[in-house]
CSV table of C-alpha atoms in Angstrom, one decimal:
chain,number,residue,atom,x,y,z
A,18,UNK,CA,0.4,290.6,-2.7
A,19,UNK,CA,2.4,291.1,0.7
A,20,UNK,CA,3.3,289.2,3.7
A,21,UNK,CA,0.5,289.9,5.3
A,22,UNK,CA,-2.3,288.9,2.9
A,23,UNK,CA,-0.3,285.2,2.9
A,24,UNK,CA,-0.8,285.5,6.9
A,25,UNK,CA,-4.3,286.3,6.4
A,26,UNK,CA,-4.6,282.9,4.0
A,27,UNK,CA,-2.8,281.0,6.2
A,28,UNK,CA,-4.8,281.7,9.4
A,29,UNK,CA,-7.5,281.3,7.5
A,30,UNK,CA,-6.5,277.5,6.5
A,31,UNK,CA,-5.6,276.8,10.1
A,32,UNK,CA,-9.3,278.2,10.7
A,33,UNK,CA,-10.8,275.8,7.7
A,34,UNK,CA,-8.3,273.1,8.8
A,35,UNK,CA,-7.8,273.3,4.8
A,36,UNK,CA,-4.6,271.0,3.9
A,37,UNK,CA,-4.2,272.7,0.5
A,38,UNK,CA,-4.5,276.4,-1.0
A,39,UNK,CA,-3.5,277.6,-4.2
A,40,UNK,CA,-4.1,280.6,-5.3
A,41,UNK,CA,-3.1,282.3,-9.0
A,42,UNK,CA,-3.5,286.4,-9.4
A,43,UNK,CA,-1.4,288.9,-11.0
A,44,UNK,CA,0.9,287.0,-12.2
A,45,UNK,CA,1.4,285.0,-8.8
A,46,UNK,CA,0.8,281.2,-8.2
A,47,UNK,CA,1.3,280.5,-4.8
A,48,UNK,CA,0.5,277.4,-3.4
A,49,UNK,CA,0.6,276.2,0.3
A,50,UNK,CA,0.9,272.9,1.4
A,51,UNK,CA,0.3,271.4,5.0
A,52,UNK,CA,2.2,268.7,5.6
A,53,UNK,CA,1.0,265.7,8.2
A,54,UNK,CA,3.7,266.9,10.5
A,55,UNK,CA,1.9,270.1,10.8
A,56,UNK,CA,3.8,272.6,9.2
A,57,UNK,CA,3.6,275.0,6.0
A,58,UNK,CA,5.8,275.0,3.0
A,59,UNK,CA,5.5,276.8,-0.4
A,60,UNK,CA,5.5,275.3,-3.9
A,61,UNK,CA,6.5,276.2,-6.9
A,62,UNK,CA,4.6,274.6,-9.4
A,63,UNK,CA,6.6,273.4,-12.1
A,64,UNK,CA,5.1,274.9,-15.1
A,65,UNK,CA,4.2,277.4,-13.7
A,66,UNK,CA,4.9,281.4,-14.0
A,67,UNK,CA,8.5,282.6,-14.3
A,68,UNK,CA,8.0,284.2,-10.5
A,69,UNK,CA,10.1,282.4,-8.1
A,70,UNK,CA,7.8,281.6,-5.9
A,71,UNK,CA,6.3,283.6,-2.9
A,72,UNK,CA,8.2,283.9,0.2
A,73,UNK,CA,6.1,281.9,3.2
A,74,UNK,CA,6.1,283.6,6.9
A,75,UNK,CA,7.7,280.7,9.2
A,76,UNK,CA,4.5,279.7,11.7
A,77,UNK,CA,5.8,281.6,15.3
A,78,UNK,CA,7.1,278.2,16.1
A,79,UNK,CA,9.5,278.1,13.4
A,80,UNK,CA,12.6,279.1,13.8
A,81,UNK,CA,13.3,280.6,10.0
A,82,UNK,CA,16.2,282.6,9.0
A,83,UNK,CA,15.7,286.0,7.9
A,84,UNK,CA,16.0,286.1,3.9
A,85,UNK,CA,15.2,281.8,4.2
A,86,UNK,CA,11.6,282.7,5.7
A,87,UNK,CA,10.8,278.9,4.7
A,88,UNK,CA,11.4,276.6,7.7
A,89,UNK,CA,14.0,274.7,7.9
A,90,UNK,CA,12.6,270.7,8.1
A,91,UNK,CA,10.8,271.6,4.6
A,92,UNK,CA,13.8,272.8,2.7
A,93,UNK,CA,14.8,269.5,1.6
A,94,UNK,CA,11.6,268.5,0.7
A,95,UNK,CA,11.7,272.2,-1.5
A,96,UNK,CA,14.5,271.6,-3.6
A,97,UNK,CA,13.0,267.3,-4.8
A,98,UNK,CA,10.2,267.4,-7.3
A,99,UNK,CA,7.7,264.8,-6.8
A,100,UNK,CA,6.4,262.4,-8.8
A,101,UNK,CA,2.0,262.7,-8.0
A,102,UNK,CA,-0.6,260.4,-8.9
A,103,UNK,CA,-2.7,262.0,-12.0
A,104,UNK,CA,-5.8,259.7,-11.1
A,105,UNK,CA,-7.1,257.4,-8.4
A,106,UNK,CA,-6.2,254.1,-9.1
A,107,UNK,CA,-4.0,251.3,-7.8
A,108,UNK,CA,0.4,251.7,-7.6
A,109,UNK,CA,2.1,248.9,-8.7
A,110,UNK,CA,6.1,249.5,-9.1
A,111,UNK,CA,6.7,247.2,-11.2
A,112,UNK,CA,5.3,245.8,-15.1
A,113,UNK,CA,4.4,242.1,-13.0
A,114,UNK,CA,4.7,240.6,-9.4
A,115,UNK,CA,8.1,239.0,-9.9
A,116,UNK,CA,9.9,241.7,-12.2
A,117,UNK,CA,12.3,244.7,-11.2
A,118,UNK,CA,10.8,248.1,-9.7
A,119,UNK,CA,10.6,250.5,-12.5
A,120,UNK,CA,12.9,253.0,-10.0
A,121,UNK,CA,14.0,252.2,-6.7
A,122,UNK,CA,15.0,254.7,-4.0
A,123,UNK,CA,19.3,255.5,-5.2
A,124,UNK,CA,18.1,255.0,-9.2
A,125,UNK,CA,19.2,258.0,-11.1
A,126,UNK,CA,16.1,258.8,-13.5
A,127,UNK,CA,15.5,260.3,-16.9
A,128,UNK,CA,12.9,262.6,-17.7
A,129,UNK,CA,10.5,260.6,-19.7
A,130,UNK,CA,11.2,257.3,-17.7
A,131,UNK,CA,8.8,255.4,-17.0
A,132,UNK,CA,8.7,255.0,-12.8
A,133,UNK,CA,5.1,253.1,-11.9
A,134,UNK,CA,2.2,251.9,-13.3
A,135,UNK,CA,-1.5,253.2,-11.8
A,136,UNK,CA,-4.0,251.1,-13.2
A,137,UNK,CA,-7.8,251.7,-13.2
A,138,UNK,CA,-10.6,250.2,-14.4
A,139,UNK,CA,-7.8,247.8,-15.7
A,140,UNK,CA,-6.7,251.0,-18.0
A,141,UNK,CA,-2.9,250.6,-16.8
A,142,UNK,CA,-1.3,254.2,-17.0
A,143,UNK,CA,2.5,254.8,-17.7
A,144,UNK,CA,2.9,257.6,-15.2
A,145,UNK,CA,6.6,259.1,-16.7
A,146,UNK,CA,9.5,261.9,-14.2
A,147,UNK,CA,9.5,265.0,-15.2
A,148,UNK,CA,12.9,265.8,-14.4
A,149,UNK,CA,16.9,263.7,-14.7
A,150,UNK,CA,17.3,263.3,-11.7
A,151,UNK,CA,17.2,260.4,-8.0
A,152,UNK,CA,14.8,258.7,-6.6
A,153,UNK,CA,15.0,260.0,-2.9
A,154,UNK,CA,11.8,258.5,-1.3
A,155,UNK,CA,8.9,256.1,-2.9
A,156,UNK,CA,6.2,257.1,-1.0
A,157,UNK,CA,3.3,254.0,-1.6
A,158,UNK,CA,3.8,250.7,-1.5
A,159,UNK,CA,2.9,248.3,-4.2
A,160,UNK,CA,-0.9,247.0,-4.9
A,161,UNK,CA,-1.7,250.0,-3.0
A,162,UNK,CA,-4.4,252.6,-3.8
A,163,UNK,CA,-4.0,256.0,-4.5
A,164,UNK,CA,-5.7,258.4,-4.6
A,165,UNK,CA,-5.2,262.0,-7.0
A,166,UNK,CA,-2.4,263.8,-6.5
A,167,UNK,CA,-1.3,261.7,-3.9
A,168,UNK,CA,3.2,261.7,-3.4
A,169,UNK,CA,4.1,258.8,-5.6
A,170,UNK,CA,7.9,259.7,-5.6
A,171,UNK,CA,10.7,262.1,-4.5
A,172,UNK,CA,13.2,263.4,-7.3
A,173,UNK,CA,16.2,265.3,-6.0
A,174,UNK,CA,17.4,267.0,-9.6
A,175,UNK,CA,20.5,266.6,-11.0
A,176,UNK,CA,21.9,268.5,-13.7
A,177,UNK,CA,23.7,267.0,-16.7
B,6,UNK,CA,-15.0,253.7,-38.5
B,7,UNK,CA,-11.8,255.5,-37.8
B,8,UNK,CA,-10.7,257.8,-41.0
B,9,UNK,CA,-7.9,256.9,-42.9
B,10,UNK,CA,-7.2,253.2,-40.6
B,11,UNK,CA,-4.1,251.7,-41.0
B,12,UNK,CA,-3.9,247.8,-40.5
B,13,UNK,CA,-0.4,246.3,-40.2
B,14,UNK,CA,-1.1,242.3,-40.2
B,15,UNK,CA,1.0,240.3,-39.2
B,16,UNK,CA,1.7,236.1,-39.0
B,17,UNK,CA,3.5,236.2,-36.1
B,18,UNK,CA,4.8,239.1,-33.5
B,19,UNK,CA,6.2,238.8,-30.2
B,20,UNK,CA,3.2,240.8,-28.5
B,21,UNK,CA,0.5,243.4,-30.4
B,22,UNK,CA,0.4,245.6,-27.4
B,23,UNK,CA,4.6,246.2,-27.6
B,24,UNK,CA,4.4,247.0,-31.0
B,25,UNK,CA,0.8,248.9,-31.3
B,26,UNK,CA,3.1,251.2,-28.3
B,27,UNK,CA,5.9,252.0,-30.1
B,28,UNK,CA,4.0,253.2,-33.5
B,29,UNK,CA,1.8,255.3,-31.2
B,30,UNK,CA,5.5,257.1,-29.6
B,31,UNK,CA,6.5,257.5,-33.4
B,32,UNK,CA,3.0,259.0,-33.7
B,33,UNK,CA,0.9,256.8,-35.4
B,34,UNK,CA,-2.8,258.0,-36.1
B,35,UNK,CA,-5.9,257.1,-34.0
B,36,UNK,CA,-6.6,253.7,-35.5
B,37,UNK,CA,-4.1,251.9,-36.4
B,38,UNK,CA,-4.4,248.5,-35.8
B,39,UNK,CA,-1.8,245.6,-35.5
B,40,UNK,CA,-3.4,242.2,-36.4
B,41,UNK,CA,-1.5,239.1,-35.4
B,42,UNK,CA,-2.5,235.7,-36.1
B,43,UNK,CA,-0.1,234.3,-33.3
B,44,UNK,CA,2.0,236.1,-30.6
B,45,UNK,CA,5.5,234.7,-29.6
B,46,UNK,CA,5.5,236.7,-26.3
B,47,UNK,CA,1.3,237.7,-25.5
B,48,UNK,CA,0.7,239.6,-22.6
B,49,UNK,CA,-1.9,239.8,-20.2
B,50,UNK,CA,-2.3,242.4,-16.9
B,51,UNK,CA,0.3,242.2,-14.9
B,52,UNK,CA,3.0,240.4,-17.1
B,53,UNK,CA,0.5,237.0,-17.2
B,54,UNK,CA,1.4,235.2,-20.2
B,55,UNK,CA,-1.9,235.3,-22.9
B,56,UNK,CA,-1.4,232.4,-24.7
B,57,UNK,CA,-1.0,232.3,-28.3
B,58,UNK,CA,-0.7,229.8,-30.7
B,59,UNK,CA,-1.1,229.7,-34.2
B,60,UNK,CA,-3.9,229.7,-35.6
B,61,UNK,CA,-6.0,229.8,-32.3
B,62,UNK,CA,-6.9,233.1,-32.2
B,63,UNK,CA,-6.9,236.4,-33.2
B,64,UNK,CA,-5.0,239.5,-32.2
B,65,UNK,CA,-5.3,242.6,-32.1
B,66,UNK,CA,-4.5,246.2,-30.6
B,67,UNK,CA,-5.5,249.6,-31.8
B,68,UNK,CA,-3.9,252.7,-31.0
B,69,UNK,CA,-6.3,255.2,-29.6
B,70,UNK,CA,-5.7,258.8,-28.8
B,71,UNK,CA,-9.2,259.4,-26.5
B,72,UNK,CA,-9.8,262.4,-24.5
B,73,UNK,CA,-10.4,262.6,-20.4
B,74,UNK,CA,-13.7,262.4,-20.5
B,75,UNK,CA,-13.8,258.7,-22.3
B,76,UNK,CA,-11.5,257.3,-20.4
B,77,UNK,CA,-13.1,256.3,-17.2
B,78,UNK,CA,-15.3,253.7,-19.7
B,79,UNK,CA,-13.1,252.8,-22.1
B,80,UNK,CA,-12.5,249.7,-20.9
B,81,UNK,CA,-16.0,249.1,-20.4
B,82,UNK,CA,-17.0,249.8,-23.5
B,83,UNK,CA,-14.2,247.7,-25.1
B,84,UNK,CA,-15.4,244.9,-23.4
B,85,UNK,CA,-19.3,245.9,-25.0
B,86,UNK,CA,-17.3,245.9,-28.7
B,87,UNK,CA,-16.0,242.8,-28.5
B,88,UNK,CA,-18.6,240.5,-26.6
B,89,UNK,CA,-21.3,242.6,-29.1
B,90,UNK,CA,-18.7,241.6,-32.3
B,91,UNK,CA,-18.5,238.0,-31.6
B,92,UNK,CA,-22.4,237.6,-31.4
B,93,UNK,CA,-23.0,239.4,-34.9
B,94,UNK,CA,-20.5,237.4,-36.4
B,95,UNK,CA,-20.6,234.0,-34.9
B,96,UNK,CA,-23.9,233.8,-33.3
B,97,UNK,CA,-22.4,232.9,-30.1
B,98,UNK,CA,-23.7,234.4,-27.1
B,99,UNK,CA,-21.5,235.8,-24.8
B,100,UNK,CA,-21.3,237.5,-21.3
B,101,UNK,CA,-19.4,239.8,-20.0
B,102,UNK,CA,-17.2,240.1,-16.1
B,103,UNK,CA,-16.2,243.7,-15.1
B,104,UNK,CA,-14.9,245.1,-16.4
B,105,UNK,CA,-13.5,243.7,-19.7
B,106,UNK,CA,-13.3,239.8,-20.0
B,107,UNK,CA,-15.6,238.1,-22.1
B,108,UNK,CA,-17.3,234.7,-21.5
B,109,UNK,CA,-18.7,232.0,-22.4
B,110,UNK,CA,-20.2,230.5,-19.4
B,111,UNK,CA,-18.0,229.9,-17.2
B,112,UNK,CA,-15.0,230.1,-19.1
B,113,UNK,CA,-12.8,232.9,-21.0
B,114,UNK,CA,-13.1,233.8,-24.7
B,115,UNK,CA,-11.4,237.4,-25.0
B,116,UNK,CA,-9.3,239.6,-22.7
B,117,UNK,CA,-8.3,242.9,-23.3
B,118,UNK,CA,-5.2,244.3,-22.3
B,119,UNK,CA,-5.5,248.2,-22.2
B,120,UNK,CA,-2.0,250.6,-21.4
B,121,UNK,CA,-1.8,254.0,-21.6
B,122,UNK,CA,1.2,256.2,-22.9
B,123,UNK,CA,2.3,258.5,-20.0
B,124,UNK,CA,0.1,262.0,-19.2
B,125,UNK,CA,1.1,265.3,-21.5
B,126,UNK,CA,0.4,268.3,-20.4
B,127,UNK,CA,-3.1,269.6,-21.4
B,128,UNK,CA,-3.9,272.1,-23.9
B,129,UNK,CA,-7.9,272.6,-22.9
B,130,UNK,CA,-8.4,275.2,-20.8
B,131,UNK,CA,-8.8,273.5,-17.7
B,132,UNK,CA,-4.8,272.3,-18.1
B,133,UNK,CA,-5.6,269.1,-17.3
B,134,UNK,CA,-3.1,266.5,-18.5
B,135,UNK,CA,-4.3,264.5,-20.5
B,136,UNK,CA,-3.0,260.9,-22.1
B,137,UNK,CA,-0.3,260.9,-25.0
B,138,UNK,CA,-2.7,257.4,-26.3
B,139,UNK,CA,-3.9,254.2,-25.4
B,140,UNK,CA,-3.5,250.9,-27.1
B,141,UNK,CA,-6.2,248.9,-26.7
B,142,UNK,CA,-4.7,244.5,-26.7
B,143,UNK,CA,-7.5,242.2,-27.6
B,144,UNK,CA,-6.9,238.7,-27.7
B,145,UNK,CA,-10.1,236.2,-28.8
B,146,UNK,CA,-10.1,232.3,-29.1
B,147,UNK,CA,-11.2,231.5,-32.1
B,148,UNK,CA,-10.0,227.9,-31.6
B,149,UNK,CA,-9.7,225.1,-29.4
B,150,UNK,CA,-5.7,224.7,-29.3
B,151,UNK,CA,-2.8,223.4,-27.4
B,152,UNK,CA,-2.6,225.7,-24.5
B,153,UNK,CA,-1.1,224.8,-21.3
B,154,UNK,CA,-3.0,223.1,-18.7
B,155,UNK,CA,-4.4,226.1,-16.4
B,156,UNK,CA,-5.1,227.7,-19.1
B,157,UNK,CA,-6.9,225.3,-21.1
B,158,UNK,CA,-8.5,224.7,-17.5
B,159,UNK,CA,-9.9,228.2,-17.1
B,160,UNK,CA,-10.5,229.2,-21.2
B,161,UNK,CA,-13.1,228.2,-24.2
B,162,UNK,CA,-12.7,229.4,-27.7
B,163,UNK,CA,-15.5,229.9,-30.5
B,164,UNK,CA,-15.3,227.5,-32.6
B,165,UNK,CA,-15.5,225.1,-29.1
B,166,UNK,CA,-18.5,226.5,-28.3
B,167,UNK,CA,-19.6,226.6,-31.3
B,168,UNK,CA,-18.8,223.2,-32.7
B,169,UNK,CA,-18.4,224.6,-36.3
B,170,UNK,CA,-15.5,226.8,-37.9
B,171,UNK,CA,-16.0,230.6,-38.1
B,172,UNK,CA,-15.6,233.3,-40.7
B,173,UNK,CA,-12.3,235.2,-39.1
B,174,UNK,CA,-12.0,238.2,-41.1
B,175,UNK,CA,-16.3,238.8,-41.0
B,176,UNK,CA,-15.5,238.0,-36.7
B,177,UNK,CA,-12.4,241.2,-37.3
B,178,UNK,CA,-14.9,243.7,-39.6
B,179,UNK,CA,-17.4,243.3,-37.3
B,180,UNK,CA,-14.7,244.2,-34.4
B,181,UNK,CA,-13.7,246.8,-36.0
B,182,UNK,CA,-17.1,247.8,-37.3
B,183,UNK,CA,-18.4,248.1,-32.9
B,184,UNK,CA,-15.1,248.9,-31.6
B,185,UNK,CA,-14.8,252.1,-34.4
B,186,UNK,CA,-18.9,252.9,-32.8
B,187,UNK,CA,-18.5,252.7,-29.1
B,188,UNK,CA,-15.3,254.2,-29.0
B,189,UNK,CA,-17.5,257.2,-31.0
B,190,UNK,CA,-20.7,257.0,-28.6
B,191,UNK,CA,-18.0,258.0,-25.7
B,192,UNK,CA,-16.2,261.0,-27.4
B,193,UNK,CA,-19.3,262.1,-28.5
B,194,UNK,CA,-20.6,262.4,-24.8
B,195,UNK,CA,-23.0,259.2,-24.7
B,196,UNK,CA,-22.2,256.8,-22.6
B,197,UNK,CA,-25.5,255.5,-21.9
B,198,UNK,CA,-26.2,253.0,-24.7
B,199,UNK,CA,-22.4,251.6,-23.8
B,200,UNK,CA,-23.4,251.3,-20.3
B,201,UNK,CA,-26.7,249.5,-21.0
B,202,UNK,CA,-25.1,247.2,-23.5
B,203,UNK,CA,-22.9,246.3,-20.8
B,204,UNK,CA,-25.8,245.5,-18.6
B,205,UNK,CA,-27.8,243.5,-20.7
B,206,UNK,CA,-24.7,241.2,-20.4
B,207,UNK,CA,-23.4,241.2,-17.0
B,208,UNK,CA,-24.5,237.5,-16.2
B,209,UNK,CA,-20.4,236.6,-16.0
B,210,UNK,CA,-20.7,239.3,-13.0
B,211,UNK,CA,-23.7,239.3,-11.3
B,212,UNK,CA,-24.2,237.8,-8.3
B,213,UNK,CA,-20.9,236.1,-8.3
B,214,UNK,CA,-18.8,236.6,-4.8
B,215,UNK,CA,-15.7,238.5,-4.8
B,216,UNK,CA,-13.0,239.7,-2.8
B,217,UNK,CA,-10.8,242.6,-2.8
B,218,UNK,CA,-8.1,244.5,-0.6
B,219,UNK,CA,-9.2,247.8,0.5
B,220,UNK,CA,-6.3,248.3,3.8
B,221,UNK,CA,-7.6,244.7,4.8
B,222,UNK,CA,-9.1,241.8,2.6
B,223,UNK,CA,-12.7,242.4,1.7
B,224,UNK,CA,-15.5,240.3,0.4
B,225,UNK,CA,-19.3,241.0,-1.3
B,226,UNK,CA,-21.5,240.1,-3.8
B,227,UNK,CA,-21.1,241.6,-7.1
B,228,UNK,CA,-24.2,244.0,-7.6
B,229,UNK,CA,-23.6,245.4,-11.4
B,230,UNK,CA,-21.4,248.6,-12.2
B,231,UNK,CA,-22.2,252.3,-11.4
B,232,UNK,CA,-23.1,255.1,-15.0
B,233,UNK,CA,-18.9,255.6,-13.9
B,234,UNK,CA,-18.1,252.1,-15.1
B,235,UNK,CA,-17.3,251.2,-11.4
B,236,UNK,CA,-17.9,247.1,-10.1
B,237,UNK,CA,-20.6,247.6,-7.1
B,238,UNK,CA,-20.3,245.5,-4.9
B,239,UNK,CA,-22.7,244.4,-2.4
B,240,UNK,CA,-21.6,244.0,1.6
B,241,UNK,CA,-22.8,243.4,4.8
B,242,UNK,CA,-21.6,247.5,5.4
B,243,UNK,CA,-23.6,248.5,2.3
B,244,UNK,CA,-22.9,249.1,-1.6
B,245,UNK,CA,-18.8,249.9,-2.3
B,246,UNK,CA,-17.0,251.2,-5.1
B,247,UNK,CA,-14.5,249.4,-6.7
B,248,UNK,CA,-12.8,250.4,-9.9
B,249,UNK,CA,-8.4,249.3,-9.4
B,250,UNK,CA,-6.8,246.9,-7.9
B,251,UNK,CA,-6.8,243.2,-8.3
B,252,UNK,CA,-10.7,241.6,-7.9
B,253,UNK,CA,-10.7,237.7,-6.4
B,254,UNK,CA,-14.1,236.2,-8.1
B,255,UNK,CA,-14.6,233.1,-5.8
């Protein structure tokens, strides 16, 4: 796979207004995602094969520096691990309405720590952190519905 | 029945769900059940207290390790199992309020608290994540007891409804048998009987006015359940499906 292939995929995504694209071929795992602001970032799945992600050419308007082809605006996000909802359901930040949230911005969390509860069919599903790190952002408000794959938290990894 | 089922019986524990969850984390097998005659810190959904004074009820939490396809109807099947067991063991007619509250008339007879441990990476071909375990907690009000006033107004008990004593051992046995049987139906990919059994007991759900939030307050009338277990609500705009969130029954 080369730059031209990826450009073609990006064109195809624009044309069909796709928000996300994932391809696994020849030992390469490519994932393209359109941000709400309309730009593109590549993300490397946490458990993907040991390939360092495929560089994505910046769209013509972006000022991507050579050797660092990912958009500057997206750079920070690339370093973050996203906790996503594995199911459709309702998001709860605490075990009960009056309780302290499981995780708040600025908290240091450990791998395996409970971050929130997603309820579906009255089954309370614990969602855990996949890495050690600092909670940078909470994307969803307590009691709100969430979709499959929706971002819940951003965690900035720390090496401890 | 679950093979090699293990029972842990206590007179009092803080919470059978907490204890079962701790056992599940330490690798307890599917079917392992914690049974108590009283809970000092019994929990309902969203941290609500489940009043569990000594002698009043039967409290049982079972560890399940369900495949992904059995998850969506798990609480529906559990509600059916509890209602069936009560009726078989005692003759008391009981109904279901979506998805798994058991009612006698207008008052609650039994409730469930289903809590899932975190996901793990799947080993299936599609590599979808699967739950490590579910703790299915069941609280059945057996006899009238000194519940707090707000609970007393909404709760009833099997013996209170029947006006006679019941055999708790028989109730427990019927519960374990029906739970195991309904769970096997889901695991085996045959949910039809679970759905039809639920629908046959849906008098506490059907025709009830409900309110819920979906980016704003919504209201309608409960109209049954879909084949995925979702509550179907008839509104002015048409039929809506609800699978999660707080439902207020008005």
